[in-house]
Coordinates of C-alpha atoms and ligand atoms in Angstrom, one line a residue:
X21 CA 0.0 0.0 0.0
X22 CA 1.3 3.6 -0.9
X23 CA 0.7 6.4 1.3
X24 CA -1.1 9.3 0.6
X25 CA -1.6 13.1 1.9
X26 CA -4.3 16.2 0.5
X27 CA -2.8 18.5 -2.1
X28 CA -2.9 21.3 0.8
X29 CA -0.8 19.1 3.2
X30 CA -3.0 20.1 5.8
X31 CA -4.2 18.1 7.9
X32 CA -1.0 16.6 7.8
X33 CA -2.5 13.0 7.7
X34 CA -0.8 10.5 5.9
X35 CA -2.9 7.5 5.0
X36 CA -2.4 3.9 3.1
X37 CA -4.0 3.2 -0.1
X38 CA -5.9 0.3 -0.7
X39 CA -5.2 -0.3 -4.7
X40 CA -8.4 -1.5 -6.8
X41 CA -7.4 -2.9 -10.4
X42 CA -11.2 -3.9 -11.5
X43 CA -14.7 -2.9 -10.5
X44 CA -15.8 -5.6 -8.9
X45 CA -12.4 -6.8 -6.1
X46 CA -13.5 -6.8 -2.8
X47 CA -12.6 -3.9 -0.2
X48 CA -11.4 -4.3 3.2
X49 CA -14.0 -5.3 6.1
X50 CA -15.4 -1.8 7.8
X51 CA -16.3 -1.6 11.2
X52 CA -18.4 0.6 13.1
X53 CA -15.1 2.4 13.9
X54 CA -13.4 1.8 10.4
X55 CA -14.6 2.9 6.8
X56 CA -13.8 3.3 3.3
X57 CA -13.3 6.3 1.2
X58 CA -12.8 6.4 -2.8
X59 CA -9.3 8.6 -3.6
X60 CA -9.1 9.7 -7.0
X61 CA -5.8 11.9 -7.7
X62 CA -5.4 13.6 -4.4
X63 CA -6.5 16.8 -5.9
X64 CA -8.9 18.1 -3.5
X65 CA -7.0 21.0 -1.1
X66 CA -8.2 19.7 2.6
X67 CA -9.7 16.8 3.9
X68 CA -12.6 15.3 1.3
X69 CA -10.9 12.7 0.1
X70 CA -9.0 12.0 3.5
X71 CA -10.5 9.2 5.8
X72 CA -7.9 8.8 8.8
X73 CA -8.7 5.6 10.7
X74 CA -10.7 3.8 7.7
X75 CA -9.1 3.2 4.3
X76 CA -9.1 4.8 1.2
X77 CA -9.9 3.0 -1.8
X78 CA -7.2 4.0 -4.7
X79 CA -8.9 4.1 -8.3
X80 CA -6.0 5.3 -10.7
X81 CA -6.0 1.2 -11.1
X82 CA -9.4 1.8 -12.9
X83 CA -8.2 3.4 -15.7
X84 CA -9.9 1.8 -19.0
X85 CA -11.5 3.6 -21.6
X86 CA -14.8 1.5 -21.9
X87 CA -16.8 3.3 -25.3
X88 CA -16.5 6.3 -27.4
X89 CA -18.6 7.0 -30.0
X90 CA -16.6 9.4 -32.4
X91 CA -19.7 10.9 -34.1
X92 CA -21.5 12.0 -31.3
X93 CA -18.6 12.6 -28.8
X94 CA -19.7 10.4 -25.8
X95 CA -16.9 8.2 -23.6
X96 CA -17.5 6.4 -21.6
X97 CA -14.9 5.3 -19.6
X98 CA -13.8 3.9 -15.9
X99 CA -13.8 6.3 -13.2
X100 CA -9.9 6.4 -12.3
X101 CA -9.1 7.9 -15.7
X102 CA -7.8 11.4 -15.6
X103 CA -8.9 14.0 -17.6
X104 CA -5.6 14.4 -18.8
X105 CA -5.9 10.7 -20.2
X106 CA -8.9 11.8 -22.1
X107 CA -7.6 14.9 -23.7
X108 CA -4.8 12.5 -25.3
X109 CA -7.8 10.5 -26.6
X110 CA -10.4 13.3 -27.6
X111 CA -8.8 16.3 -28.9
X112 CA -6.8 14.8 -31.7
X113 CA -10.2 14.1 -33.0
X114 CA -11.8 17.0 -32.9
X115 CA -13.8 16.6 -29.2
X116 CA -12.8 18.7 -25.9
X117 CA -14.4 18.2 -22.2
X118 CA -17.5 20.1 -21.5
X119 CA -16.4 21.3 -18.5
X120 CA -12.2 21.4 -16.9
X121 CA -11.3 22.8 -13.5
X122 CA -7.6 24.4 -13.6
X123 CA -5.8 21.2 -13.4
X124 CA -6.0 18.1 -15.4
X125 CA -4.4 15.9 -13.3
X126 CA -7.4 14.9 -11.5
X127 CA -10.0 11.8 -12.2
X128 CA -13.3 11.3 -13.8
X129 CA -14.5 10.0 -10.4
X130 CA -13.1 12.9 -8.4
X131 CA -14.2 15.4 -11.0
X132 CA -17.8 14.1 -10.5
X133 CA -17.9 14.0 -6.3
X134 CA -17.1 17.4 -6.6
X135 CA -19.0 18.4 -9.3
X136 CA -16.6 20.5 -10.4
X137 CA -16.4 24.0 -12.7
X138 CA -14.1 25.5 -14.8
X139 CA -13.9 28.9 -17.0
X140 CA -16.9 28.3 -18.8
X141 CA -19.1 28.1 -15.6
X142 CA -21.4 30.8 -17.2
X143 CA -22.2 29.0 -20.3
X144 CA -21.7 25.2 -19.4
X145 CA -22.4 24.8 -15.9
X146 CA -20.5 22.3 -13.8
X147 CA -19.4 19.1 -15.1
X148 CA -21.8 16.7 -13.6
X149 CA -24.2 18.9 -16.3
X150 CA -22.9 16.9 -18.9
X151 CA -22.8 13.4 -17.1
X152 CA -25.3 11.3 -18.8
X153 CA -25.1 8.1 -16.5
X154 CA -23.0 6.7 -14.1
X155 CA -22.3 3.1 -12.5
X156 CA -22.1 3.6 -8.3
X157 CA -20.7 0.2 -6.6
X158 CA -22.4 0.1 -2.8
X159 CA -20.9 -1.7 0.4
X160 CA -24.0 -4.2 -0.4
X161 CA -22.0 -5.6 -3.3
X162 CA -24.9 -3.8 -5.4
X163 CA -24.3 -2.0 -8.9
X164 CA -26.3 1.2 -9.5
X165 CA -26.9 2.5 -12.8
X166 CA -28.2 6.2 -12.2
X167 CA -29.1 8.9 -14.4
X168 CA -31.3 11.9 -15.0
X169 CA -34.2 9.7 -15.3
X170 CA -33.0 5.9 -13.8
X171 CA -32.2 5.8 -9.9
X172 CA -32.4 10.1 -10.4
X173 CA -32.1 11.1 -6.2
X174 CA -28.8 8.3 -6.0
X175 CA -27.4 10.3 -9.4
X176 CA -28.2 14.0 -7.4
X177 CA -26.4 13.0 -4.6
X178 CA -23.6 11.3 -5.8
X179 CA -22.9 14.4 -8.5
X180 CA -21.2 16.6 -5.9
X181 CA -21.5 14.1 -3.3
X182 CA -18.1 14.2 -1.7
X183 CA -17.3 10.1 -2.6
X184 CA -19.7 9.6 0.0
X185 CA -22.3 7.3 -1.6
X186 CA -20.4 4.7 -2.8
X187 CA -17.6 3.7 -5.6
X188 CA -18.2 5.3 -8.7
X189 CA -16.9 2.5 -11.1
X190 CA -17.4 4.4 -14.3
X191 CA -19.6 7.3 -16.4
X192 CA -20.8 8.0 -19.4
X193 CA -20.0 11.9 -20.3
X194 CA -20.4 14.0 -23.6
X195 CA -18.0 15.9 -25.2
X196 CA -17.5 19.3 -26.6
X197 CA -16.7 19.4 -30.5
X198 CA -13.8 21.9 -31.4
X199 CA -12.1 22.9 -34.5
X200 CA -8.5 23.5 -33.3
X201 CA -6.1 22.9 -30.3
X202 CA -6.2 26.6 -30.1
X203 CA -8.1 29.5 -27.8
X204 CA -8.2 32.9 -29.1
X205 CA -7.5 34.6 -25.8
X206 CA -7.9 38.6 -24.3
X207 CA -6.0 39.7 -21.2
X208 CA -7.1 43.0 -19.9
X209 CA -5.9 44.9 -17.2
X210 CA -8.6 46.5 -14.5
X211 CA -8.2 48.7 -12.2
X212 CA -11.1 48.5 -9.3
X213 CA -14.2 45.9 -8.8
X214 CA -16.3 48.4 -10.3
X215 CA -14.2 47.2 -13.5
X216 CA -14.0 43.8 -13.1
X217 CA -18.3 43.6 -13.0
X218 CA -18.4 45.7 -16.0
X219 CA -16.0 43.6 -18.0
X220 CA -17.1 40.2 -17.0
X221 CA -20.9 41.4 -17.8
X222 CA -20.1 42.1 -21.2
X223 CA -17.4 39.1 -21.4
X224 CA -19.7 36.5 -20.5
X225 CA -22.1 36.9 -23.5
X226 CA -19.7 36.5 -26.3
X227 CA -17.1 34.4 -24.5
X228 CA -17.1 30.9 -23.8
X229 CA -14.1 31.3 -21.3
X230 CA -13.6 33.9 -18.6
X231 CA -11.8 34.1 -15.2
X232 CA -9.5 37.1 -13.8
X233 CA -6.5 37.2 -11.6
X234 CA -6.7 39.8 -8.3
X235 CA -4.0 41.5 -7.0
X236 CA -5.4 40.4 -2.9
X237 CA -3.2 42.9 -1.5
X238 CA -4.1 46.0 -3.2
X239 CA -5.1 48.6 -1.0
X240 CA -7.8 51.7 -0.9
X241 CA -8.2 52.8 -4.6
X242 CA -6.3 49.7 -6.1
X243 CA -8.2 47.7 -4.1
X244 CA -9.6 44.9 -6.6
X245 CA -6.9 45.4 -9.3
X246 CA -6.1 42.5 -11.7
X247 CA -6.5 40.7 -15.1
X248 CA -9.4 39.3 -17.0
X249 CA -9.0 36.8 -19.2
X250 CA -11.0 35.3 -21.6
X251 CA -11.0 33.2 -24.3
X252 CA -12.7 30.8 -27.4
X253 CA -12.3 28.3 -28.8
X254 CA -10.4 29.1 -32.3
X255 CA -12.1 28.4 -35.7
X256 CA -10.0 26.2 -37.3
X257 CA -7.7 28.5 -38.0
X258 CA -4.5 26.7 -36.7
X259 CA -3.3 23.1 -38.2
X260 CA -4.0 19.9 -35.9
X261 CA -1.4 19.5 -34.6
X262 CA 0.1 15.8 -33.9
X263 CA -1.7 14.2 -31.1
X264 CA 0.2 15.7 -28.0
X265 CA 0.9 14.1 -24.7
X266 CA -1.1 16.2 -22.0
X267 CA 0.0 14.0 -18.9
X268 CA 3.5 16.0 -19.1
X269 CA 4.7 18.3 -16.8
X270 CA 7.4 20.3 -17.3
X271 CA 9.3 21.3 -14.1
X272 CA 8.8 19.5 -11.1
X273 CA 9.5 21.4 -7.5
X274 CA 11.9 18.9 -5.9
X275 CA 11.6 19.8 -2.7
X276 CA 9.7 21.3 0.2
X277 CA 10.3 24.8 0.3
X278 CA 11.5 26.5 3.8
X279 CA 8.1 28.5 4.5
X280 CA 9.8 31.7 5.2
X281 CA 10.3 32.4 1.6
X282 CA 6.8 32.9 1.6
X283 CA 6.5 36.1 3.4
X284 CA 3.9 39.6 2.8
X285 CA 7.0 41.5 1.0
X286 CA 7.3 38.6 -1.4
X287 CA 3.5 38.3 -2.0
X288 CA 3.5 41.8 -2.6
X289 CA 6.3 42.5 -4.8
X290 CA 5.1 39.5 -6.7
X291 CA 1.8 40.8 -6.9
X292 CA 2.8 44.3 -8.0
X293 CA 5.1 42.7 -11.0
X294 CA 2.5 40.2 -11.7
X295 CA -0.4 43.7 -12.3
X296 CA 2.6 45.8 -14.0
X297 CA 3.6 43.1 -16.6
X298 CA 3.8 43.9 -20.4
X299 CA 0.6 42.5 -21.6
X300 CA 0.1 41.1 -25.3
X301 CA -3.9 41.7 -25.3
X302 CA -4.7 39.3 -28.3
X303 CA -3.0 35.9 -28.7
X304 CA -3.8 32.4 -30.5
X305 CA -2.8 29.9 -27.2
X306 CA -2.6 26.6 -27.2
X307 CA -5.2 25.3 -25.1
X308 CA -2.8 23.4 -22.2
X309 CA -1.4 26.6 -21.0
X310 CA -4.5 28.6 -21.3
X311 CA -6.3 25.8 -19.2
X312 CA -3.7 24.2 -17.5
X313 CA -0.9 27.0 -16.2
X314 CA -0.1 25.1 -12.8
X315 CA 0.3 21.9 -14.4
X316 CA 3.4 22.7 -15.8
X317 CA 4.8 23.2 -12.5
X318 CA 4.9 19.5 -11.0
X319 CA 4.3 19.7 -6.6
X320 CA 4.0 23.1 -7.0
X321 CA 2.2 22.5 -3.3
X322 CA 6.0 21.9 -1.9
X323 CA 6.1 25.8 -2.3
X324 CA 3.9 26.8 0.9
X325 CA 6.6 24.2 3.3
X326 CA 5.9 21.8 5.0
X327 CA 3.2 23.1 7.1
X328 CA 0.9 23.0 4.0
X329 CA -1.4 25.6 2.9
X330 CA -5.3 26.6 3.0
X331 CA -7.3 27.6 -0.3
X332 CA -10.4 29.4 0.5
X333 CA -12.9 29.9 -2.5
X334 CA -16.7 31.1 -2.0
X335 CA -19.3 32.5 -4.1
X336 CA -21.6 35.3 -3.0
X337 CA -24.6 36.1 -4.8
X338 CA -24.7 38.6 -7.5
X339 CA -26.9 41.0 -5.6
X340 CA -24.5 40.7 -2.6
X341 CA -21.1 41.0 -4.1
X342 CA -20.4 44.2 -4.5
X343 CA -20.7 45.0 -0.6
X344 CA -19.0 41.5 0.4
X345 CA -16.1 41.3 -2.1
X346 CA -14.4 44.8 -1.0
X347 CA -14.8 43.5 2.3
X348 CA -13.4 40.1 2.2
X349 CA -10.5 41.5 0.0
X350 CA -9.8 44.1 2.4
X351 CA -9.6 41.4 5.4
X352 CA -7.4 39.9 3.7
X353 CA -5.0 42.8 3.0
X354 CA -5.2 43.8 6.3
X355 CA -4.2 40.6 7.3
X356 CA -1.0 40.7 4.8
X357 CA -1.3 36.9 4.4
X358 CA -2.7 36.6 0.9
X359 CA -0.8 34.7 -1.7
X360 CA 0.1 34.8 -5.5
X361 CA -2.9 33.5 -7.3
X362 CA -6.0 34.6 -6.3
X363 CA -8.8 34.3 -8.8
X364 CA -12.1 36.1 -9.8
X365 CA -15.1 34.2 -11.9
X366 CA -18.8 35.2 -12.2
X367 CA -20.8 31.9 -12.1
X368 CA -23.6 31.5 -14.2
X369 CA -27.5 30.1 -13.7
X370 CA -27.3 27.2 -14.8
X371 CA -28.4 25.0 -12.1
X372 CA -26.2 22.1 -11.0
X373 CA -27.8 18.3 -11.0
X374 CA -25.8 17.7 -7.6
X375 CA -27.9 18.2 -4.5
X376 CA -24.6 19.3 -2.9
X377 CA -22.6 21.3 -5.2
X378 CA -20.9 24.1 -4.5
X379 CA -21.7 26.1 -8.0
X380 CA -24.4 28.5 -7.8
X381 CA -24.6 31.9 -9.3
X382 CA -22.8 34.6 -8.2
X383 CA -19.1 36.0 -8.0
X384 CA -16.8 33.3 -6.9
X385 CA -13.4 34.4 -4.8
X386 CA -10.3 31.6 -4.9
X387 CA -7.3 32.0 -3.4
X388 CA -4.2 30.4 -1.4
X389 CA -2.9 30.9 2.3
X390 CA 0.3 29.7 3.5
X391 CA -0.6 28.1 6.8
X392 CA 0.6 30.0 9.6
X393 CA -1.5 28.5 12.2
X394 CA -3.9 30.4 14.7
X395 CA -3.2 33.3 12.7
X396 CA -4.5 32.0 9.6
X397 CA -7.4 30.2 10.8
X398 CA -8.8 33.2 12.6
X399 CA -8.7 35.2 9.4
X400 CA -10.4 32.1 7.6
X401 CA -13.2 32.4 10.3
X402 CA -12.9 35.8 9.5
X403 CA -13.6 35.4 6.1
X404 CA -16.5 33.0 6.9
X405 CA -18.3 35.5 9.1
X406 CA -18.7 37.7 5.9
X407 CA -19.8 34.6 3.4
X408 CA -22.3 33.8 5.9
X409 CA -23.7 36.9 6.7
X410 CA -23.9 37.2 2.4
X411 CA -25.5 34.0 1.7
X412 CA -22.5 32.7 -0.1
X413 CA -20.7 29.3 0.3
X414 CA -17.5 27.9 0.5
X415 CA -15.9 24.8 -1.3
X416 CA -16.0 21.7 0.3
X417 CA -13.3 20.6 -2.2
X418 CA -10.8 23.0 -1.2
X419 CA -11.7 23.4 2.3
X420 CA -10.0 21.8 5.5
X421 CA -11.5 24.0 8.5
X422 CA -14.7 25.4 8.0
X423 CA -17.0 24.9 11.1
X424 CA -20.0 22.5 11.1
X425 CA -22.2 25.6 11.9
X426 CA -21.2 27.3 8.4
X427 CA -21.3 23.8 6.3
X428 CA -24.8 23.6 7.8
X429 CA -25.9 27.2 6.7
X430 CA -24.2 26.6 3.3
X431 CA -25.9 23.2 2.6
X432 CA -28.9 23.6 4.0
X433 CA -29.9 19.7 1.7
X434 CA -26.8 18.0 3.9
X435 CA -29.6 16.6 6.0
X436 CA -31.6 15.0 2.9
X437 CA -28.1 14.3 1.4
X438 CA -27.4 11.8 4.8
X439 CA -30.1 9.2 3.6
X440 CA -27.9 8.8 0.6
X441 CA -24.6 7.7 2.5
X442 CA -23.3 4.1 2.3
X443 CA -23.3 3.0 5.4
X444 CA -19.3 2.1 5.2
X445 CA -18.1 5.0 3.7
X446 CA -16.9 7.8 5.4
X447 CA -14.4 11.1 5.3
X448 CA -12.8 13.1 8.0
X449 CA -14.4 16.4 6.2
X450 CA -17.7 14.5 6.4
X451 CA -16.7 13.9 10.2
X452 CA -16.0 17.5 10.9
X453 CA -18.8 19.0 9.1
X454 CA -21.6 16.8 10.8
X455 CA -20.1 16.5 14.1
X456 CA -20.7 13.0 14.3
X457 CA -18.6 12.7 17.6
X458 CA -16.5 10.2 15.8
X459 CA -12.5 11.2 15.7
X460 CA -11.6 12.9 13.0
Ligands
FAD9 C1 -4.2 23.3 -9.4 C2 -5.6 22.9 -9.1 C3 -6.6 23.6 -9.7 C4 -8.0 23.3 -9.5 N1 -8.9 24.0 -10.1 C5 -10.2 23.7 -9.9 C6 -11.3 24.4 -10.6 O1 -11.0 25.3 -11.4 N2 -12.5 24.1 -10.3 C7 -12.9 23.1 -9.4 O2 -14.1 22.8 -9.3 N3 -11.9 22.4 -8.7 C8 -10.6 22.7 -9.0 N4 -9.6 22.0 -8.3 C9 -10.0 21.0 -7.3 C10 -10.1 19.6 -8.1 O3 -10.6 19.7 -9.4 C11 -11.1 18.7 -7.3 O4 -10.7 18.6 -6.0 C12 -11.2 17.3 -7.9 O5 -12.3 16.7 -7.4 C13 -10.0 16.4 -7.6 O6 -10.1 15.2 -8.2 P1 -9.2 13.9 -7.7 O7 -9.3 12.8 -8.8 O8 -7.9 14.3 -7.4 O9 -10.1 13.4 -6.5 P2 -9.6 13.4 -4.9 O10 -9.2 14.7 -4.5 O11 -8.8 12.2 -4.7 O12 -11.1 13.1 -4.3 C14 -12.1 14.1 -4.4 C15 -13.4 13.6 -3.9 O13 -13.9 12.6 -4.9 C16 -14.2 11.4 -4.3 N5 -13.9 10.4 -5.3 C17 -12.8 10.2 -6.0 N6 -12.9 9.2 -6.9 C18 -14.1 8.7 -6.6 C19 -14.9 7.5 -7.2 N7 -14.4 6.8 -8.1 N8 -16.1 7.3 -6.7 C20 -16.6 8.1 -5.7 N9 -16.0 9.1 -5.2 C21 -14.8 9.4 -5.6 C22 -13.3 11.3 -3.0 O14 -13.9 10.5 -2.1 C23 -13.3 12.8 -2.6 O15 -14.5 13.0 -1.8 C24 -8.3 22.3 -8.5 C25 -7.3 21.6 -7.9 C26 -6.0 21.9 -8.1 C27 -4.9 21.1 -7.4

């Protein structure tokens, strides 16, 4: 068995794998006191796919394509496959995935327990939108086929259902036809929020692809400075190239960096550069880069030391976000403890099949925190006190402290959710969030 931790490294529990090569090999015994837990690529910031005391069942061994019907672009395929194993399979004939959060190192499985969203929130939705069926193994031995329409409140609450009701063994998705590898991009510098909601209003119409970066220390009138980007797919306009390999990183941080390095004149200085750099405001991309930036940094997680690091991302509703955002961004300038990337996205209306997915619409605020203890965790309860009082939510799959209280308040379905559980699965987050009195 190999070990395994969260992307965040916090908590910093390290935890054996239980491999699984085919769909149907048993799992360890549970007890009352022991569960299971699917683990899909570790992707997931905090403690969702982390089940200290029980066992987590590894999928990358479930890694077949199963069907894929080249007319119509639907795969279906097992549930360990990343999506980086089905953009070497897709793109080089003509189909891209609906839906791609900002890594594609992550699995099919994992992408569907967290019902996940990418750039094109506003026009697509989240990717359990475009998953036509699925097959969920229970602790009874039991195959589920659910859909839409065939076993429809198992399908709601395993799409953004935290691994939590059962194996996911494989799913059926469809695809997005494109003419080229390439996205014609815009970066466009802003200078307040006021900016940002003017350009992302008149973005999101004509482009499929939008997202910006923030500068989260800017202060008084720079206060909500950044870059929009946003992008299309290109018409055809570049040759196919020959089918690449998208599982390639290429740089890999060796080590754990000391933590120091990561200070508030660092941040800042990075930040200021990061604003003030030339900017080419038209380009033809290749779609990796434009998609997939931090993949081409492998461990890039080493960078925050060894005590790990927190992402908080929320989403406060439209109507709310221009009170809330100045004032979570300036807590967290006060606070100096703000990192590189912090990121900007309106989210859309399209309503999410998963009865416990984080997507709804609104403005939705990512970004990274070294972990400097107390000190950080009071200024994530900080930052909770104003999602709250807004009616916002955070990510469960990024999260690693939030109180049961807030969950709660953010989920208010968690309770119809429960029925849905398998009986032997189970996750420290779940633990945590639900107070079950059982140790973490
Ligand atoms: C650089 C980076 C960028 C990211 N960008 C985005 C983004 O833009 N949008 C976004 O939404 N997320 C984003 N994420 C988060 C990431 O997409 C999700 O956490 C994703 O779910 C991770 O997938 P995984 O395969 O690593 O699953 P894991 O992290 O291993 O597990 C995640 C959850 O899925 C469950 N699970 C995994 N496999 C199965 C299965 N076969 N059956 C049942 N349950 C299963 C686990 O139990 C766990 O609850 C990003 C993460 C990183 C590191």
């Amino acid at each position: 068995m190999s070990q395994e931790y969260s992307w965040g490294r916090y908590p910093d529990v390290e935890q054996p794998l239980y491999p699984l090569r085919w769909e149907t090999d048993p799992w360890p015994p549970t007890t009352e006191a022991s569960s299971v837990l699917a683990h899909g690529q570790g992707r997931s910031y905090g403690d969702v796919a982390l089940n200290p005391d029980g066992v987590l069942l590894a999928t990358d061994g479930l890694d077949r394509f199963i069907e894929f019907d080249t007319q119509n672009g639907v795969l279906r395929c097992e549930a360990g496959v990343t999506l980086a194993d089905i953009l070497n399979l897709i793109v080089p004939r003509g189909w891209f995935l609906p839906v791609t959060p900002g890594t594609k190192f992550v699995s099919i499985g994992g992408a569907i327990a967290n019902d996940v969203h990418g750039k094109n929130h506003h026009h697509a939705g989240t990717f359990g939108c475009h998953v036509n069926q699925l097959g969920l193994r229970r602790s009874d031995g039991q195959l589920h086929e659910c859909s839409p329409d065939k076993n429809s409140d198992l399908f709601a609450a395993t799409i953004g259902g935290l691994g939590l009701t059962g194996l996911i063994v494989w799913a059926e998705i469809t695809l997005k036809k494109i003419k080229s590898t390439a996205i014609e991009q815009q970066a466009l510098r802003f200078a307040s929020l006021e900016e940002f909601f003017t350009l992302s209003d008149e973005s999101d119409r004509h482009w499929e692809y939008t997202v910006a970066w923030i500068d989260c220390l800017a202060r008084g009138n720079s206060l909500g400075r950044g870059i929009f980007y946003r992008g299309n797919h290109a018409d055809g306009r570049l040759e196919q190239p020959e089918p690449g390999d998208y599982r390639k990183t290429r740089l890999t941080l060796p080590l754990t960096l000391p933590g120091f390095l990561l200070n508030r004149a660092t941040v800042k200085l990075f930040n200021r550069w990061y604003y003030g750099k030339p900017l080419k405001s038209e380009a033809l991309v290749h779609f990796d880069p434009f998609f997939y930036p931090l993949d081409k940094i492998g461990h890039w997680n080493r960078l925050y030391g060894k005590r790990g690091f927190f992402q908080y991302q929320c989403v406060i509703p439209r109507d709310r976000a221009r009170d809330a955002l100045p004032q979570l961004l300036q807590v967290i300038a006060d606070s100096g403890q703000g990192s590189f990337l912090s990121v900007l996205k309106q989210f859309g209306d399209v309503t999410s099949p998963g009865m416990l997915s984080f997507p709804r619409p609104g403005v939705t605020l990512a970004l990274d925190f070294a972990n400097r203890g107390r000190k950080t965790l009071d200024l994530l309860d900080r930052l909770d006190g104003i999602t709250v009082a807004n009616e916002g939510a955070v990510y469960p799959a990024k999260d690693a402290r939030m109180s049961a209280d807030a969950f709660q308040h953010y989920y208010p379905r968690w309770q119809t959710f429960q029925h849905h559980i398998d009986p032997a699965f189970s996750s420290r987050f779940w633990r945590r969030v639900t107070q079950q009195g059982v140790s973490l």
